[in-house]
CSV table of C-alpha atoms in Angstrom, one decimal:
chain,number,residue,atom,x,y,z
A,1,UNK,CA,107.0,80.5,67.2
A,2,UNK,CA,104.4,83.5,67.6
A,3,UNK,CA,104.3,87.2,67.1
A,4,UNK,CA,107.8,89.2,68.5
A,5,UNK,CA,106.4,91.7,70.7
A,6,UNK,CA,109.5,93.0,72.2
A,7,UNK,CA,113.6,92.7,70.8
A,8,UNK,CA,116.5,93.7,72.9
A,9,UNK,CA,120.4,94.9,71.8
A,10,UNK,CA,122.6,93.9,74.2
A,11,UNK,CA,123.1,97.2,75.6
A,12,UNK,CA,119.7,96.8,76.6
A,13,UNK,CA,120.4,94.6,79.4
A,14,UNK,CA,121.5,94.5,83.0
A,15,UNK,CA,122.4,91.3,84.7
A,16,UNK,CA,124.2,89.6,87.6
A,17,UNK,CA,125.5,86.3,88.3
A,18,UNK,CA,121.6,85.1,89.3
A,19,UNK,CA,119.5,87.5,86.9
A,20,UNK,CA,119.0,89.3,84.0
A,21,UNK,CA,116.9,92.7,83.8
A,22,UNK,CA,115.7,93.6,80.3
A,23,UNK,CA,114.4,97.2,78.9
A,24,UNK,CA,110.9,98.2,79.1
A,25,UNK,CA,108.6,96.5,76.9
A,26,UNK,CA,107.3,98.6,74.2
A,27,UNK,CA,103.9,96.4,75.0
A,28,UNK,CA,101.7,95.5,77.5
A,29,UNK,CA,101.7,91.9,78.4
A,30,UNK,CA,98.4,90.3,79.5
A,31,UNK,CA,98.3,89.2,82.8
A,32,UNK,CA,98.2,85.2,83.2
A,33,UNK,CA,99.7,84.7,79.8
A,34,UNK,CA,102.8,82.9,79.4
A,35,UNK,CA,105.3,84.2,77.2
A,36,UNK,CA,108.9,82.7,75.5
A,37,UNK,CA,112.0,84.2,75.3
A,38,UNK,CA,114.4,83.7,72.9
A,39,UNK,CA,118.1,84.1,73.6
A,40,UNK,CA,120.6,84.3,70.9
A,41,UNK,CA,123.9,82.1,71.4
A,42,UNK,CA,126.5,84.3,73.0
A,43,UNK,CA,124.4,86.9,73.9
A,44,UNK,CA,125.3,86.0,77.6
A,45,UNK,CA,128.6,85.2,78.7
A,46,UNK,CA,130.2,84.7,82.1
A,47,UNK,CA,134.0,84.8,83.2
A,48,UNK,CA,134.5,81.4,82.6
A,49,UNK,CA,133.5,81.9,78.7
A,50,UNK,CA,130.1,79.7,79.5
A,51,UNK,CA,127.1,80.8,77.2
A,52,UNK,CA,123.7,81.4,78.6
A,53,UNK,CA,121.7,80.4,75.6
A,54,UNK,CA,118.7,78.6,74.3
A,55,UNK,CA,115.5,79.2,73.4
A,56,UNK,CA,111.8,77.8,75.4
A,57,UNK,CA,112.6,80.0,78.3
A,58,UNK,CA,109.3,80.8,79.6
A,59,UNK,CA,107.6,83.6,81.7
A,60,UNK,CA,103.7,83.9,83.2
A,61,UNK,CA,102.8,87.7,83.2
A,62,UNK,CA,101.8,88.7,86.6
A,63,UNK,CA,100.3,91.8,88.5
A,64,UNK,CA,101.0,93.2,91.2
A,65,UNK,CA,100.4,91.1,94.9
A,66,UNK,CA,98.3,92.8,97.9
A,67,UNK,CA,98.7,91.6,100.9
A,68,UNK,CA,96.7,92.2,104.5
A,69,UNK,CA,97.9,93.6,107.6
A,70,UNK,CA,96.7,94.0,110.9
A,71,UNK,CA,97.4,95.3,114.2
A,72,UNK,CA,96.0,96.3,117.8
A,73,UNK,CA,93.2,94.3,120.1
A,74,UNK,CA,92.2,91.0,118.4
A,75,UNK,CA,89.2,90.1,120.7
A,76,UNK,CA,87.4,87.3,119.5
A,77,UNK,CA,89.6,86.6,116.4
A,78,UNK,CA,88.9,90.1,114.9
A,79,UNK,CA,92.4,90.7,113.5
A,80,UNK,CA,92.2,87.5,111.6
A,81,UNK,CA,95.0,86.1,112.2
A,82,UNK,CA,93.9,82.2,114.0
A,83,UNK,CA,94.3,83.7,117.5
A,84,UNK,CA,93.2,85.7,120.4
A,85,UNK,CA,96.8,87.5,120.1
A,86,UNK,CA,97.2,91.1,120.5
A,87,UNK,CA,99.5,92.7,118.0
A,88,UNK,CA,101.4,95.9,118.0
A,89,UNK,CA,102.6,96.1,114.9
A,90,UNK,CA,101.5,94.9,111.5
A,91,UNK,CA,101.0,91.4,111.1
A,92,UNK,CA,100.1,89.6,107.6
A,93,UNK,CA,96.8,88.0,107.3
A,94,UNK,CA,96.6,84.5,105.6
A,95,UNK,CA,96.1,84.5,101.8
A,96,UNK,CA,96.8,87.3,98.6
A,97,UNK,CA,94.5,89.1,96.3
A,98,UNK,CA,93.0,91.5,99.3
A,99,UNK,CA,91.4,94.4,97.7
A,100,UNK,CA,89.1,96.1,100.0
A,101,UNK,CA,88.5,96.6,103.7
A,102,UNK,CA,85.5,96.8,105.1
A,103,UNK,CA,84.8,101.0,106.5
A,104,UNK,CA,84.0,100.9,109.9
A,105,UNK,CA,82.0,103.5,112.3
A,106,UNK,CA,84.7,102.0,115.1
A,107,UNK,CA,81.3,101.0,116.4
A,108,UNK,CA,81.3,99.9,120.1
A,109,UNK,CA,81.8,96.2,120.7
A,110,UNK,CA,81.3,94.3,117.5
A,111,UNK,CA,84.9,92.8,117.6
A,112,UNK,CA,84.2,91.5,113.9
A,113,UNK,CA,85.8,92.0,110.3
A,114,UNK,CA,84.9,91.9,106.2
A,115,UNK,CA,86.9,92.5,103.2
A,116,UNK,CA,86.7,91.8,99.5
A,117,UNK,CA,90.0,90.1,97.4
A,118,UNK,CA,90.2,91.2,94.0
A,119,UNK,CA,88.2,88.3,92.4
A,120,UNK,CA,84.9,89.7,94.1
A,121,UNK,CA,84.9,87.2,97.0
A,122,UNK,CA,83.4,88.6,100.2
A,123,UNK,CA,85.3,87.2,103.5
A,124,UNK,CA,84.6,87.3,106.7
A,125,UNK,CA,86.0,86.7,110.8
A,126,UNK,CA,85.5,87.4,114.5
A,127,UNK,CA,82.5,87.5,116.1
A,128,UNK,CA,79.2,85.9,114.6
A,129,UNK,CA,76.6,87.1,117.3
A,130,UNK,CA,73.6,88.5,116.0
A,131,UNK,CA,74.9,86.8,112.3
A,132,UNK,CA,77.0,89.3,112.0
A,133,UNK,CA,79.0,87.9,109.9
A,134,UNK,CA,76.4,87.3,107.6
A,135,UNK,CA,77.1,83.4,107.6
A,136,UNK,CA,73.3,82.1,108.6
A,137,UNK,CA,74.7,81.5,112.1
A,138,UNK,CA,76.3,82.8,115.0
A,139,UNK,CA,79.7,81.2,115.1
A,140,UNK,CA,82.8,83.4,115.5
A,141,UNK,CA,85.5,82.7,113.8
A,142,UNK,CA,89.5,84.2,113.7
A,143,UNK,CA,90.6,83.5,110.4
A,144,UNK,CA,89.2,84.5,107.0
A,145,UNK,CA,85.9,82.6,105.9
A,146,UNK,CA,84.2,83.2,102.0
A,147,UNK,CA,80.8,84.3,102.9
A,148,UNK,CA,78.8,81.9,100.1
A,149,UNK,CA,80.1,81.7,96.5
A,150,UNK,CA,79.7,84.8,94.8
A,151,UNK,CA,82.4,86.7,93.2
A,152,UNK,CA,80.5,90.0,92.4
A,153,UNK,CA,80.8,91.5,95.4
A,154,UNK,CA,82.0,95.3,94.9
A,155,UNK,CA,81.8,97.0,98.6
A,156,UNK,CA,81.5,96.3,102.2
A,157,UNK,CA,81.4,98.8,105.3
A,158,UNK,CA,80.5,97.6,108.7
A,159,UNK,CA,77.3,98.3,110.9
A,160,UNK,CA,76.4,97.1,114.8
A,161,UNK,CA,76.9,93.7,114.6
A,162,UNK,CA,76.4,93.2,110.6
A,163,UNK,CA,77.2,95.0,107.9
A,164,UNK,CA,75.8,96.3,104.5
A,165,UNK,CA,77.5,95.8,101.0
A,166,UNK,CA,77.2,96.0,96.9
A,167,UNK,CA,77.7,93.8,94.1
A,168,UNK,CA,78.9,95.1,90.8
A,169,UNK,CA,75.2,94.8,89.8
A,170,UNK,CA,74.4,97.9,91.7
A,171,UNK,CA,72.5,95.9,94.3
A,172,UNK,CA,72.7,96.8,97.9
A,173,UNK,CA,72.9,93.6,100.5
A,174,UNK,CA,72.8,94.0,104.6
A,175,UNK,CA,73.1,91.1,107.4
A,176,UNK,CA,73.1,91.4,111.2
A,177,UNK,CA,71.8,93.2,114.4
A,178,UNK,CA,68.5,95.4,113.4
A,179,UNK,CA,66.6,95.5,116.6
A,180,UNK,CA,67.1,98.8,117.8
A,181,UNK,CA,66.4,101.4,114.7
A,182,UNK,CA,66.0,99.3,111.6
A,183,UNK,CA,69.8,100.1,110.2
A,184,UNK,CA,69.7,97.6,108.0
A,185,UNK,CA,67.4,99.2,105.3
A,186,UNK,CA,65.1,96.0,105.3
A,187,UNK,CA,61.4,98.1,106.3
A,188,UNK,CA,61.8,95.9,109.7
A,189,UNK,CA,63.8,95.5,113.2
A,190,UNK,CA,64.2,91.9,112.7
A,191,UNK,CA,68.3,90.7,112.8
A,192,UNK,CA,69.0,88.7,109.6
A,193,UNK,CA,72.1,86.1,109.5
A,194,UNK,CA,72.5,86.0,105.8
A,195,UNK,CA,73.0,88.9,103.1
A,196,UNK,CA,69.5,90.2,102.0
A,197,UNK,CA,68.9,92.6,99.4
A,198,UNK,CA,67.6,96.2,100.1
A,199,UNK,CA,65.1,97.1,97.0
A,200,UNK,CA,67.6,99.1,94.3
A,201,UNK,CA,69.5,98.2,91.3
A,202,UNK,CA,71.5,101.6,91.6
A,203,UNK,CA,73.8,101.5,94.2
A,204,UNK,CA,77.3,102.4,94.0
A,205,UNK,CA,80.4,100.1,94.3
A,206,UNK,CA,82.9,102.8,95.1
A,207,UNK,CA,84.1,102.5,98.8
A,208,UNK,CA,83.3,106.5,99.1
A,209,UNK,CA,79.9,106.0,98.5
A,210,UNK,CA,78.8,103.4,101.5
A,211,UNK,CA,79.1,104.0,105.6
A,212,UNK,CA,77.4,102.0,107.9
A,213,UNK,CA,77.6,103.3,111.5
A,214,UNK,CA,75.8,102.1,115.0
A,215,UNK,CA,72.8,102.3,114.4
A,216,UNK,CA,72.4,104.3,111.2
A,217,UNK,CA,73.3,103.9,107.3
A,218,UNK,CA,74.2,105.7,104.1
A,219,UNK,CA,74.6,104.9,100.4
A,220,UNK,CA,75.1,107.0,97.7
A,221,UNK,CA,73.2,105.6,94.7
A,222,UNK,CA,75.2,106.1,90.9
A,223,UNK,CA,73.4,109.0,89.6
A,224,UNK,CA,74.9,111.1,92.8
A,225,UNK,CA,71.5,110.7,95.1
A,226,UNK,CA,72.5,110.3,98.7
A,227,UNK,CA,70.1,107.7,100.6
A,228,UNK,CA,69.6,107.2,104.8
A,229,UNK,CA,68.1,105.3,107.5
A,230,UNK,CA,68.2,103.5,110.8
A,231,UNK,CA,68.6,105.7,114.3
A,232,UNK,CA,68.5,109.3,114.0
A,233,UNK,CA,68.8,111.0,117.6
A,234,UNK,CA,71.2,113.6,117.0
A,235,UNK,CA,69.5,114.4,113.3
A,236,UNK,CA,72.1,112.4,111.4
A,237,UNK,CA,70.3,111.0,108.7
A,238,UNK,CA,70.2,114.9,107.1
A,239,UNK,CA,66.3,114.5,107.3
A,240,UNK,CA,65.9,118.1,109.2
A,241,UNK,CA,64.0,115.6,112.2
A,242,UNK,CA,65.0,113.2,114.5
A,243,UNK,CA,62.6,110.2,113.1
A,244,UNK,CA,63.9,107.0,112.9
A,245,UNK,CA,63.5,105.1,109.3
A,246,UNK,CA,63.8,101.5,108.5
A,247,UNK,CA,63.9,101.8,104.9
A,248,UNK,CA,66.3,104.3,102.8
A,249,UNK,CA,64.5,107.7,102.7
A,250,UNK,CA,66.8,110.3,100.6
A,251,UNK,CA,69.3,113.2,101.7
A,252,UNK,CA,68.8,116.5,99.4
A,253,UNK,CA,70.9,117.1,97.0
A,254,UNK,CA,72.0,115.1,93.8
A,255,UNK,CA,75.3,115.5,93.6
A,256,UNK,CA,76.8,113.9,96.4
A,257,UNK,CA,80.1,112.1,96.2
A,258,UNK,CA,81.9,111.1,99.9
A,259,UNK,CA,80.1,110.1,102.9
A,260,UNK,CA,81.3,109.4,106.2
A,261,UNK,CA,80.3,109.0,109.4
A,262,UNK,CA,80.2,108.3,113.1
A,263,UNK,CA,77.6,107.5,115.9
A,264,UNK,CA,76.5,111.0,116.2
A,265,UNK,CA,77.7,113.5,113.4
A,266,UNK,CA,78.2,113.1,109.2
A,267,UNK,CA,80.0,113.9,106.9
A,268,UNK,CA,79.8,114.6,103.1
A,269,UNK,CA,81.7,115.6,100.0
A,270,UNK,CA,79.8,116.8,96.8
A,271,UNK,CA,81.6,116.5,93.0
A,272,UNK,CA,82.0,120.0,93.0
A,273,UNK,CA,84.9,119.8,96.1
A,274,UNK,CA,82.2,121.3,98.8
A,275,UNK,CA,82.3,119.6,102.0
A,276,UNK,CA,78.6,119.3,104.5
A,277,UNK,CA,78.0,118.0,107.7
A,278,UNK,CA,74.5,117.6,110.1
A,279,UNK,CA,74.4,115.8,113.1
A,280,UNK,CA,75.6,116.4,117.4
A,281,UNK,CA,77.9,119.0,117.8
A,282,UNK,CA,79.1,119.0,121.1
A,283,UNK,CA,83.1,119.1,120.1
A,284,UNK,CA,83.3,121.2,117.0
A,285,UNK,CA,82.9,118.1,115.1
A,286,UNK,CA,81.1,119.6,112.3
A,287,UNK,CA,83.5,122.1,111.3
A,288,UNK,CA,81.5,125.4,111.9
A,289,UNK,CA,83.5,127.1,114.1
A,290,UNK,CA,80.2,126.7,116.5
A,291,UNK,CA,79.1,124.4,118.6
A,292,UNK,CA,75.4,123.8,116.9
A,293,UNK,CA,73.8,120.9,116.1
A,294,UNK,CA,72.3,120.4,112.6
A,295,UNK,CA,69.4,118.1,111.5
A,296,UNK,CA,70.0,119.1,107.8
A,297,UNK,CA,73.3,119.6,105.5
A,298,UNK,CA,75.0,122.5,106.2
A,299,UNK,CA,78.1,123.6,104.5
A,300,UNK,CA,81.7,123.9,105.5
A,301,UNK,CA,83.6,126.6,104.1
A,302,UNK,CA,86.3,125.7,101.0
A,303,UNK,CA,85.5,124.3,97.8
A,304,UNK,CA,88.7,121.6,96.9
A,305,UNK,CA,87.3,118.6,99.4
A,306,UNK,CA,88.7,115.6,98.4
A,307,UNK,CA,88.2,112.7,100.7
A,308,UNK,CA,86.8,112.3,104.5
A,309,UNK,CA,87.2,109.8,107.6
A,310,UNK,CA,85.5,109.8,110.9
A,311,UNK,CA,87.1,109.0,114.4
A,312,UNK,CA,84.4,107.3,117.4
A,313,UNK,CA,84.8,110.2,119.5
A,314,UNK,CA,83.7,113.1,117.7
A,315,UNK,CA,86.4,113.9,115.4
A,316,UNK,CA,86.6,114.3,111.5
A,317,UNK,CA,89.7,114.3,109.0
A,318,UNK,CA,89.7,115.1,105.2
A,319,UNK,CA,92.3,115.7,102.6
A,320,UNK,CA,91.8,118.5,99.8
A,321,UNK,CA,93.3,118.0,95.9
A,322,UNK,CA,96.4,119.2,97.1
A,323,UNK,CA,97.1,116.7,99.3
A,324,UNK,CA,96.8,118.5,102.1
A,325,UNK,CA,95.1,116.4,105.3
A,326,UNK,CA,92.5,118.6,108.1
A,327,UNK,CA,91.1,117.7,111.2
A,328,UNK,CA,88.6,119.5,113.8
A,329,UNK,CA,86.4,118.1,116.9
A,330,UNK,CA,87.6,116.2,119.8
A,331,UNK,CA,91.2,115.8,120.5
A,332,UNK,CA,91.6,114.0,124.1
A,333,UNK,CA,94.2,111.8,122.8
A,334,UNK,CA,96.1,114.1,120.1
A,335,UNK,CA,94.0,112.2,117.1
A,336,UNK,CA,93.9,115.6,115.4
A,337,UNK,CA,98.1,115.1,114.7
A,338,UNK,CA,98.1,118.9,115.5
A,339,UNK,CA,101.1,118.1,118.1
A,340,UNK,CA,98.7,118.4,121.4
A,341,UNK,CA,98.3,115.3,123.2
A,342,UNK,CA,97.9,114.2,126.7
A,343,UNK,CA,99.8,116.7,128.7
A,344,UNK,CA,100.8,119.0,126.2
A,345,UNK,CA,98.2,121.3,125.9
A,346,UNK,CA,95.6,119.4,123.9
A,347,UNK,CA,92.6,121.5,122.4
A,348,UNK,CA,89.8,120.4,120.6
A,349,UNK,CA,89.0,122.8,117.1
A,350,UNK,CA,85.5,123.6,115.7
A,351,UNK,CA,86.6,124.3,112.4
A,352,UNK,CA,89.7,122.7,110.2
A,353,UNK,CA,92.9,123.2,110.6
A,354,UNK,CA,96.0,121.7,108.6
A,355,UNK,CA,98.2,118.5,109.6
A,356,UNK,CA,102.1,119.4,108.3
A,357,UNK,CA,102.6,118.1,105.0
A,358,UNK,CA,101.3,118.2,101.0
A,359,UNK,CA,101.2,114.7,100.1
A,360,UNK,CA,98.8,112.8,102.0
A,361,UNK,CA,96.8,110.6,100.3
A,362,UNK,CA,94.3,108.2,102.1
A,363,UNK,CA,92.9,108.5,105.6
A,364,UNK,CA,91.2,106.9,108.2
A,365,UNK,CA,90.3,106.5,112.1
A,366,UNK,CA,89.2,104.6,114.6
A,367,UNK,CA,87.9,105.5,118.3
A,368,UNK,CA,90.8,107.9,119.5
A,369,UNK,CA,93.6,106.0,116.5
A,370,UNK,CA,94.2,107.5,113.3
A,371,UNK,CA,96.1,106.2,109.7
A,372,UNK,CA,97.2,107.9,106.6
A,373,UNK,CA,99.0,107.1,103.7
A,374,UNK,CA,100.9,109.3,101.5
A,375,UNK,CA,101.6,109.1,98.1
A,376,UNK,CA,105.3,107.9,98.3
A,377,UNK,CA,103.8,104.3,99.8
A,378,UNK,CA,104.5,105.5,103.8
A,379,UNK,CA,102.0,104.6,106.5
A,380,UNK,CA,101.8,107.1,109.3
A,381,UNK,CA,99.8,107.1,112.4
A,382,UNK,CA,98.7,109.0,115.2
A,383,UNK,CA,96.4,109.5,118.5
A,384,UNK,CA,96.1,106.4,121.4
A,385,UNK,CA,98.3,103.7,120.7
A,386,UNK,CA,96.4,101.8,123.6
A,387,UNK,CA,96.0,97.9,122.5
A,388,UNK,CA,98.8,98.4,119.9
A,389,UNK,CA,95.8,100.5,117.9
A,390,UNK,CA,98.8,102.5,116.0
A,391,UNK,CA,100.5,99.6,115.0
A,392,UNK,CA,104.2,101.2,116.1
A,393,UNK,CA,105.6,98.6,118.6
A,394,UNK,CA,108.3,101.2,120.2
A,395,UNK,CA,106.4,103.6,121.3
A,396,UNK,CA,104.4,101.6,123.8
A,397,UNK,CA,100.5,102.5,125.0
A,398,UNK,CA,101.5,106.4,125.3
A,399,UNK,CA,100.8,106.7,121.7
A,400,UNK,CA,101.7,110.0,119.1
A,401,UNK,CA,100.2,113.7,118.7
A,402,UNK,CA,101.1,113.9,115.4
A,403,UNK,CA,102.1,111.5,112.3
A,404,UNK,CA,104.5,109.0,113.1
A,405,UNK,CA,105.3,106.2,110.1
A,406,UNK,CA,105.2,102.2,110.8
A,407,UNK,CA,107.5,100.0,109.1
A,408,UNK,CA,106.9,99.3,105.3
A,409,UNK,CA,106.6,100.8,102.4
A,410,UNK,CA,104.0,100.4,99.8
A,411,UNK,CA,101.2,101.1,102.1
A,412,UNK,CA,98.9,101.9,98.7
A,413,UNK,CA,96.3,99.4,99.1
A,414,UNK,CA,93.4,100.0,101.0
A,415,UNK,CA,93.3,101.0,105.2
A,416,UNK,CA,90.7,101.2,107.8
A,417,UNK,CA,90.8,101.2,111.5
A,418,UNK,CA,88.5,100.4,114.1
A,419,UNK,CA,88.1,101.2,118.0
A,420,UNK,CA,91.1,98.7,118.8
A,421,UNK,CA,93.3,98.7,115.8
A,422,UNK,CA,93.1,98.9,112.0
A,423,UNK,CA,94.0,97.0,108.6
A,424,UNK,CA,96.2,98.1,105.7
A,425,UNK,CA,96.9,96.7,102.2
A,426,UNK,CA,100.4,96.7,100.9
A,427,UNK,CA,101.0,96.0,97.3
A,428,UNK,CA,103.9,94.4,96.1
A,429,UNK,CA,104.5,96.5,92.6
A,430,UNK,CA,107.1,93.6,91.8
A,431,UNK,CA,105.3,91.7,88.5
């Protein structure tokens, strides 16, 4: 009984001697639904004349899975898998439904993790110190754990100890160390062990939009307004100064789009495809073709920016609208996948230059590690494979100068790294 929202011929069929593979539907189904099918006597047969027919059978429409992975150095239960274990390849994490990762400045030391599933749970594991892990104590822990009960929770990126985050409400939420500079946007240097909301109602939920680094912050607020605060030696909170601020004090500009960032240099993508970067220097790291430091956003020649990442040690990536993937700044370890490693010649660029291939999609890095997915579903990896940090189990600590691919395919969930290894979601298409 119901409405007929799909009818098959028989030459509209596939099947074997355990399934049957119908046409496409010529409408959506909704997800968690359950559906009947019909089948008419005779319309399957097998070679012993026995007919596959009846009517009742019944389907539940469901999406796609996502599932976690991790990899590399799992100091104090970082990796989230219920052990001290070091992995070199990836390794599920317990449950499904993982949506987001938490970005991470691959700040030194803070051996801890965060990522959102897809019904707007926030979870949490590794080390508590400080209340890090925003769980109104200082117990570690190396497995997922919900932080509290809400399921509104729209973005998370890590800071020194704690980490900042939004909730689909546009309000902006930090926990953790504070001490030092006041990176945690609360107008005080006190550490907090539970979420706390910075003042705002604006705040962006898209993962481009929020980087917490050591001991300094960004958000980018809906209407395209770049915000910082926290430490600000090197001039990287784009104030043209080196004042420290413990309350968010804005960038110029109003169209910003991308932020990213390490301990000492930014970052930044505006809607218009322009790429701009402030901060230390020292490397090339900010793309000028100079070594000068900048207090203030300056801009980096082209105009078709798409997306950015940040390595520890002074190196940048981004990816233009043609897929092509960049990198410039420090490259001890080969991280810049420009085929110059340890021994063969390595050479740090001030200014981008192109990593082979046209279809890279997502990026990110760690201290010396880097990841990338394209947009076939492959993971690839490159720089210090020390701890396992590339996730590539045959090619020991010596690690890779330019993209190698790990195992797997449909890598086209979400990815981060960190200083000893990194994350990636892979997303089972299969409904």
């Amino acid at each position: 009984a119901g409405t007929t929202i799909q009818s098959w011929g028989v030459s509209s069929c596939t099947f074997n001697v355990t399934a049957v593979t119908l046409d496409t539907l010529v409408s959506n189904l909704t997800l968690n639904q359950t559906y009947q099918v019909d089948i008419p006597s005779a319309f399957i047969v097998d070679s012993n004349e026995t007919s596959y027919a009846g009517t009742a059978y019944t389907f539940t429409a469901t999406g796609p899975v996502s599932r976690l992975f991790s990899w590399g150095q799992a100091t104090q239960g970082m990796r989230g898998l219920n052990n001290l274990v070091r992995y070199s390849s990836p390794t599920q994490v317990g449950g499904l439904g993982w949506s987001v990762i938490a970005r991470t400045g691959a700040n030194h030391g803070t051996y801890s993790s965060l990522a959102i599933k897809d019904d707007g749970t926030l979870w949490v594991w590794g080390n508590g110190g400080s209340g890090g892990l925003g769980l109104n104590a200082t117990t570690s822990y190396s497995s997922p754990v919900q932080l509290g009960t809400d399921t509104n929770w729209g973005m998370v990126s890590k800071t020194y100890y704690g980490a900042v985050a939004t909730k689909t409400d546009g309000t902006l939420w930090s926990w953790g160390y504070n001490e030092n500079c006041g990176q945690l946007g609360q107008n005080s240097r006190a550490n907090i062990s539970s979420p706390t909301q910075i003042p705002g109602t604006t705040w962006s939920t898209d993962k481009a939009k929020l980087y917490g680094s050591r001991h300094s912050t960004w958000a980018i607020k809906t209407n395209g307004t770049l915000w910082s605060w926290g430490g600000n030696d090197s001039g990287i909170l784009g104030q043209n100064n080196r004042t420290q601020y413990s309350s968010p004090v804005q960038v110029p500009g109003t169209t910003w789009d991308y932020i990213s960032a390490n301990e000492k240099a930014v970052i930044a993508i505006k809607t218009n495809g322009t790429m701009w970067s402030w901060g230390e220097n020292t490397n090339g790291q900010l793309g000028h073709n100079s070594n000068v430091n900048y207090s203030s956003p300056v801009q980096i020649p082209g105009t078709t920016w798409s997306k950015v990442a940040s390595g520890l040690q002074k190196f940048h990536l981004a990816t233009r609208t043609d897929g092509t993937l960049w990198s410039w700044g420090y490259n001890a370890w080969g991280q810049l996948g420009q085929n110059q490693g340890p021994g063969n010649n390595n050479a740090d660029y001030s200014s981008p230059i192109q990593i082979p291939g046209s279809t890279w999609n997502k990026v990110t890095a760690g201290r010396y590690n880097v990841h990338a997915t394209k947009t076939d579903g492959t993971l690839w990896g490159w720089g210090s494979a020390a701890d396992g940090a590339l996730g590539i189990p045959s090619i020991g600590e010596a690690g890779r100068s330019s993209p190698t691919q790990l195992p797997g395919t449909e890598w086209t969930g979400d990815i981060a790294d960190d200083r000893h290894g990194g994350f990636a979601i892979q997303v089972d298409q299969t409904p």
